[in-house]
Short mmCIF file of C-alpha atoms and ligand atoms in Angstrom, two decimals:
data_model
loop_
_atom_site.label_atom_id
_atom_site.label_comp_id
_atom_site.label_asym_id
_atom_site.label_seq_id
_atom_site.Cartn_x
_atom_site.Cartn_y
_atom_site.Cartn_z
CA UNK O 1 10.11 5.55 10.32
CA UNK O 2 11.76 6.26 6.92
CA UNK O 3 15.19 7.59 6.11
CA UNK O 4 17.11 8.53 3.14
CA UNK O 5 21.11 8.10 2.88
CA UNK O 6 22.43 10.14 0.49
CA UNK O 7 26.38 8.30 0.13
CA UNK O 8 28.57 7.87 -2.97
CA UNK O 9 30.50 5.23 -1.51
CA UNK O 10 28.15 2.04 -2.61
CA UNK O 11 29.81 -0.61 -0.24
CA UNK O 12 28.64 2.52 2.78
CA UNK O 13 25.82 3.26 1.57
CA UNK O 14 24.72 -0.68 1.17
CA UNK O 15 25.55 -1.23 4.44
CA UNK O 16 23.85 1.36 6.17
CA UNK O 17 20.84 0.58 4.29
CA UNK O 18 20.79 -2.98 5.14
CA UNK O 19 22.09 -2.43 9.02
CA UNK O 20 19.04 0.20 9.18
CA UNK O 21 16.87 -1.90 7.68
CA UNK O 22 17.33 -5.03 10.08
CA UNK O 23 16.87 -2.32 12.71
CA UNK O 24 13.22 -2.17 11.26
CA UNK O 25 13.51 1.41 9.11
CA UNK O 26 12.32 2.21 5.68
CA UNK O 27 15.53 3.24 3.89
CA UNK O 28 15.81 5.00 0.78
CA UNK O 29 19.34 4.93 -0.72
CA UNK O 30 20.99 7.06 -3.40
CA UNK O 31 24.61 7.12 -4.80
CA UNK O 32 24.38 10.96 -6.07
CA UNK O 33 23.82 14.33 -5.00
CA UNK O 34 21.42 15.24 -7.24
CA UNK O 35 18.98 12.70 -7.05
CA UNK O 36 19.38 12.94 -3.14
CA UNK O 37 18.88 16.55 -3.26
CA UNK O 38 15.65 15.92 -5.14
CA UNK O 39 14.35 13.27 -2.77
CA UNK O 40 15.31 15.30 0.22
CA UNK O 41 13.11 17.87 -1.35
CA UNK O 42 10.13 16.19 -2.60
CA UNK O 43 9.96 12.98 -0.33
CA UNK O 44 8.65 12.74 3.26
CA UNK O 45 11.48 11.02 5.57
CA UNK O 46 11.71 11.07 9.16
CA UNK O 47 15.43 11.61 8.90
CA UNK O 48 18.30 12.22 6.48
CA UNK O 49 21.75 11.01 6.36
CA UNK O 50 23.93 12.86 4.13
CA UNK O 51 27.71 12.20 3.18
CA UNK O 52 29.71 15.78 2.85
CA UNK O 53 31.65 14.97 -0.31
CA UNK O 54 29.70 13.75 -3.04
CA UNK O 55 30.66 13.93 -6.78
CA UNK O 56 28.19 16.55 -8.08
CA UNK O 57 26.09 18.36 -5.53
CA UNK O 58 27.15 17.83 -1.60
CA UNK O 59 25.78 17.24 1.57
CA UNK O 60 25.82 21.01 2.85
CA UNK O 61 24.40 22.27 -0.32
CA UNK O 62 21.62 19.67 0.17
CA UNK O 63 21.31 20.72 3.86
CA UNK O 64 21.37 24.71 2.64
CA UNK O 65 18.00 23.84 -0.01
CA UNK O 66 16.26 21.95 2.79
CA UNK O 67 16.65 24.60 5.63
CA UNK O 68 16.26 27.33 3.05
CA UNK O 69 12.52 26.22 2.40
CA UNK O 70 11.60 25.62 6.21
CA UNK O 71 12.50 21.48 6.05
CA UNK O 72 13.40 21.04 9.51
CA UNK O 73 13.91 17.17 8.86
CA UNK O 74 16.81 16.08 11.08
CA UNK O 75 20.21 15.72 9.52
CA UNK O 76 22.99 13.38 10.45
CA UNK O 77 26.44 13.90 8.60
CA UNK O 78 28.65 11.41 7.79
CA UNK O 79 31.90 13.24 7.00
CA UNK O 80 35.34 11.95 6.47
CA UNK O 81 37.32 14.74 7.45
CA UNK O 82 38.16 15.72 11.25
CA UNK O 83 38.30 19.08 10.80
CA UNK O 84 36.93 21.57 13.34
CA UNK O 85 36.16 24.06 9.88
CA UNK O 86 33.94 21.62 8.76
CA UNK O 87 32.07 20.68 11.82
CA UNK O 88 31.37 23.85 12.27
CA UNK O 89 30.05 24.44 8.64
CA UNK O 90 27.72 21.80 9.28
CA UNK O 91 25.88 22.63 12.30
CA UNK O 92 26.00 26.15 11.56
CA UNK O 93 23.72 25.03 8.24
CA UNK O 94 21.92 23.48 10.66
CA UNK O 95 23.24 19.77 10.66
CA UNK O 96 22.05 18.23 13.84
CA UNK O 97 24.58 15.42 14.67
CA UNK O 98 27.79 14.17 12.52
CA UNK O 99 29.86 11.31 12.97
CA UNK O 100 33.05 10.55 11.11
CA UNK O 101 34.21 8.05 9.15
CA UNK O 102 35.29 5.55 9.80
CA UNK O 103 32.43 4.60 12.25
CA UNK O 104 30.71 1.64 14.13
CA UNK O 105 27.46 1.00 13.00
CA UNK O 106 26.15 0.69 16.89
CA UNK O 107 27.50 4.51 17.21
CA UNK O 108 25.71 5.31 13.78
CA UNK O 109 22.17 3.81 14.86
CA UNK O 110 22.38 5.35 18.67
CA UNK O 111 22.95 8.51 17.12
CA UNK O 112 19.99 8.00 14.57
CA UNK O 113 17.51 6.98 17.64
CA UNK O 114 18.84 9.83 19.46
CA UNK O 115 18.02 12.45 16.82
CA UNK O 116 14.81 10.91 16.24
CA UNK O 117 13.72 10.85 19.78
CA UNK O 118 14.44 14.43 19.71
CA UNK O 119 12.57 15.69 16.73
CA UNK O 120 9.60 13.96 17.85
CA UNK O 121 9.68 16.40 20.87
CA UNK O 122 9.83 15.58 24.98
CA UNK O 123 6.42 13.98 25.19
CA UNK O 124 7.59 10.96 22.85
CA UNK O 125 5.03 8.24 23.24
CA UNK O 126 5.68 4.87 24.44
CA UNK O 127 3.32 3.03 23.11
CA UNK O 128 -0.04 3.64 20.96
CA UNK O 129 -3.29 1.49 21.21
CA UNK O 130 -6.79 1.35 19.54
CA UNK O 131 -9.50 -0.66 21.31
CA UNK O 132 -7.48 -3.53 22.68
CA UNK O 133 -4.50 -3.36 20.08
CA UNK O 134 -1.71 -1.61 21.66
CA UNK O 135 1.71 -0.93 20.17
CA UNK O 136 5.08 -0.72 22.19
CA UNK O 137 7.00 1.45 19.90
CA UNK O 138 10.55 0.94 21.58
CA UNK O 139 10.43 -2.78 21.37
CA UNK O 140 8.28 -3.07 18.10
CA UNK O 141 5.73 -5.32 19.49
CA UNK O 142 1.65 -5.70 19.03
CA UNK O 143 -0.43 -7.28 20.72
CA UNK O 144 -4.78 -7.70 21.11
CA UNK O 145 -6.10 -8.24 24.30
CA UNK O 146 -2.97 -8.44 25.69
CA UNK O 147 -1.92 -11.26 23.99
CA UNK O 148 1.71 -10.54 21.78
CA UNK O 149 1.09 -10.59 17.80
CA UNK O 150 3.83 -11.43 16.19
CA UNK O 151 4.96 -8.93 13.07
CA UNK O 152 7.71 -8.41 10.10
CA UNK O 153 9.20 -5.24 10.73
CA UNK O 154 7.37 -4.20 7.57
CA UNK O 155 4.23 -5.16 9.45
CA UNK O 156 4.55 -3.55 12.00
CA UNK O 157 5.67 0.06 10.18
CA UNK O 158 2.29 -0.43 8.16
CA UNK O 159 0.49 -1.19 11.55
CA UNK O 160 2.16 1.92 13.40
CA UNK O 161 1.31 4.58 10.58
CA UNK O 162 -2.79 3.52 10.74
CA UNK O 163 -2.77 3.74 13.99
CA UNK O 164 -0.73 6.66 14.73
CA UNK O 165 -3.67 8.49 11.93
CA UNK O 166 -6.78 6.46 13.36
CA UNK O 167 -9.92 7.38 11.73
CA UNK O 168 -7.76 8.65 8.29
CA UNK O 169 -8.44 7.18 5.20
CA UNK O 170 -4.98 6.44 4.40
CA UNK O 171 -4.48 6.06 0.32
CA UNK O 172 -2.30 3.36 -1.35
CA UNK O 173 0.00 6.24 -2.72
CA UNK O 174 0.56 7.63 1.03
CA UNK O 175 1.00 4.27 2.47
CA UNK O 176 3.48 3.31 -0.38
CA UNK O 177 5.59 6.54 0.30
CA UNK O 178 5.44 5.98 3.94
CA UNK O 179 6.01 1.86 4.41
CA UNK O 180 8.10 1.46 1.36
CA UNK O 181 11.54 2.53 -0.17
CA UNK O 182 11.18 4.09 -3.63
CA UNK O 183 11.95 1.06 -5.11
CA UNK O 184 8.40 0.28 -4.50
CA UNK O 185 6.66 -0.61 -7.87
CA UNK O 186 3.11 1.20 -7.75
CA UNK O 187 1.43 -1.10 -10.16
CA UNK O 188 1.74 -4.09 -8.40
CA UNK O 189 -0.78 -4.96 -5.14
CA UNK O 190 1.46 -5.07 -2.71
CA UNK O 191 -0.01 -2.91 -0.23
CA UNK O 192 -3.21 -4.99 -0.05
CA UNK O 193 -1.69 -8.29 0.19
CA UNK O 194 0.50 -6.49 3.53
CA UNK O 195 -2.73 -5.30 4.23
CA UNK O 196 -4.75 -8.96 4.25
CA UNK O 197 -1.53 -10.33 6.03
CA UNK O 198 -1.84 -7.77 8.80
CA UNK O 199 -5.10 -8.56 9.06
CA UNK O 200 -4.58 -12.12 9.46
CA UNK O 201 -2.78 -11.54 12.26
CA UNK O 202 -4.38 -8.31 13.69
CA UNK O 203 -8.05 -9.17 13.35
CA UNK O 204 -9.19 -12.58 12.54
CA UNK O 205 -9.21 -13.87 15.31
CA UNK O 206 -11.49 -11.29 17.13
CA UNK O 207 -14.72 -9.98 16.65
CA UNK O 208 -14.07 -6.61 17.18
CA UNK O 209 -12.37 -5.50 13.49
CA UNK O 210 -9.96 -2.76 13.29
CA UNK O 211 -8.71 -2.27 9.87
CA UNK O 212 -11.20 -1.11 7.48
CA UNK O 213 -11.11 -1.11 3.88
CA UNK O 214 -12.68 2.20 1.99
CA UNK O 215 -13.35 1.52 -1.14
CA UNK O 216 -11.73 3.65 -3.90
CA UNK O 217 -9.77 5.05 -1.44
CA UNK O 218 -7.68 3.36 0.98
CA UNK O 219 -7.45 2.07 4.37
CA UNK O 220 -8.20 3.37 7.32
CA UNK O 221 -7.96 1.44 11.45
CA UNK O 222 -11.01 2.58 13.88
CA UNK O 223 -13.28 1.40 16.15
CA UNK O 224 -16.45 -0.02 14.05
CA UNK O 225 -19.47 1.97 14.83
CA UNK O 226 -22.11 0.17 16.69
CA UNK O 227 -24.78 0.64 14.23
CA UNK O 228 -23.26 -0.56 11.18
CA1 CA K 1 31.76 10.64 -0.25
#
């Protein structure tokens, strides 16, 4: 799951990102308007978390852009005013949840599960499996065969998104804007060492292999076909 925080106030915004990353989430953080209004636009995220005041363009006008072209991408506000006005600005632009500062972080993250629970609709899934592999996606845990497979959180994020598009070639430039933060340096081969690591752990040690390398193009998990 990836989310974007969009919060002037760098010791906020670096703590959010860091509490949301332990919690296993791809964050990406920005410190302006604009460049949050851009990602908000261009960028695929799961969820957005969006200060009200910022400097140059704010939180509802980001909200207004994404609801304006069809972006129904949750929205949490973090807004420092109590005001009823402003509440109600918010969810009438279609905000789905604020909170106000000052806040606990626990309150912050139930609120972010909550909202992402409900965007992914009533029949959330549990868990996910291919072959023998399954994944329990509210305790972030693998495991082959019924034995438990120890993973990073980055591991398992990678893991989750081939499985969750099984028999998809999945290119480096999706994976990269899926599994990392835009901080994530294209050049380098990062994505096939997590790849070889997951590996490691996900298939070496049985005969049956699940992630498959397509060459020119990407990665892909499936069931081998007998023949081949
Ligand atoms: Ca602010």
């Amino acid at each position: 799951m990836k989310l974007l925080i969009v919060e002037d106030e760098v010791k906020t915004g670096e703590y959010l990102k860091q509490g949301l990353s332990e919690a296993g989430f791809i964050v990406d953080l920005t410190h302006n308007g604009l460049d949050g209004h851009h990602l908000a636009m261009t960028e695929y995220y799961d969820l957005l978390i969006l200060d009200v005041m910022l400097p140059d363009v704010d939180g509802w006008r980001i909200l207004k852009s994404l609801r304006e072209s069809g972006k129904a991408v949750p929205v949490l506000f973090l807004t420092a005013r109590d005001s009823v006005d402003d509440r109600v600005k918010g969810l009438e632009l279609g905000a789905d949840d604020y909170l106000v500062k000052p806040f606990v972080f626990a309150e912050l993250l139930a609120r972010v599960r909550t909202l992402l629970r409900r965007s992914a609709g009533p029949a959330t899934e549990l868990s996910l499996s291919v072959a023998d592999l399954e994944l329990d996606l509210a305790r972030h845990r693998a495991s082959r065969d019924g034995k438990r497979i120890h993973l990073t959180a980055k591991e398992f994020a990678l893991l989750e998104l081939l499985v969750r598009r099984q028999g998809e070639v999945l290119p480096r430039s999706l994976i990269a804007s899926q599994v990392w933060d835009m901080n994530f340096d294209s050049d380098t081969n990062v994505i096939d060492v997590a790849i070889r690591r997951l590996r490691g752990k996900i298939d070496d040690n049985f005969t049956l292999k699940l992630i498959q390398t397509v060459r020119g193009m990407g990665y892909m998990i499936d069931i081998p076909d007998e023949s081949t």
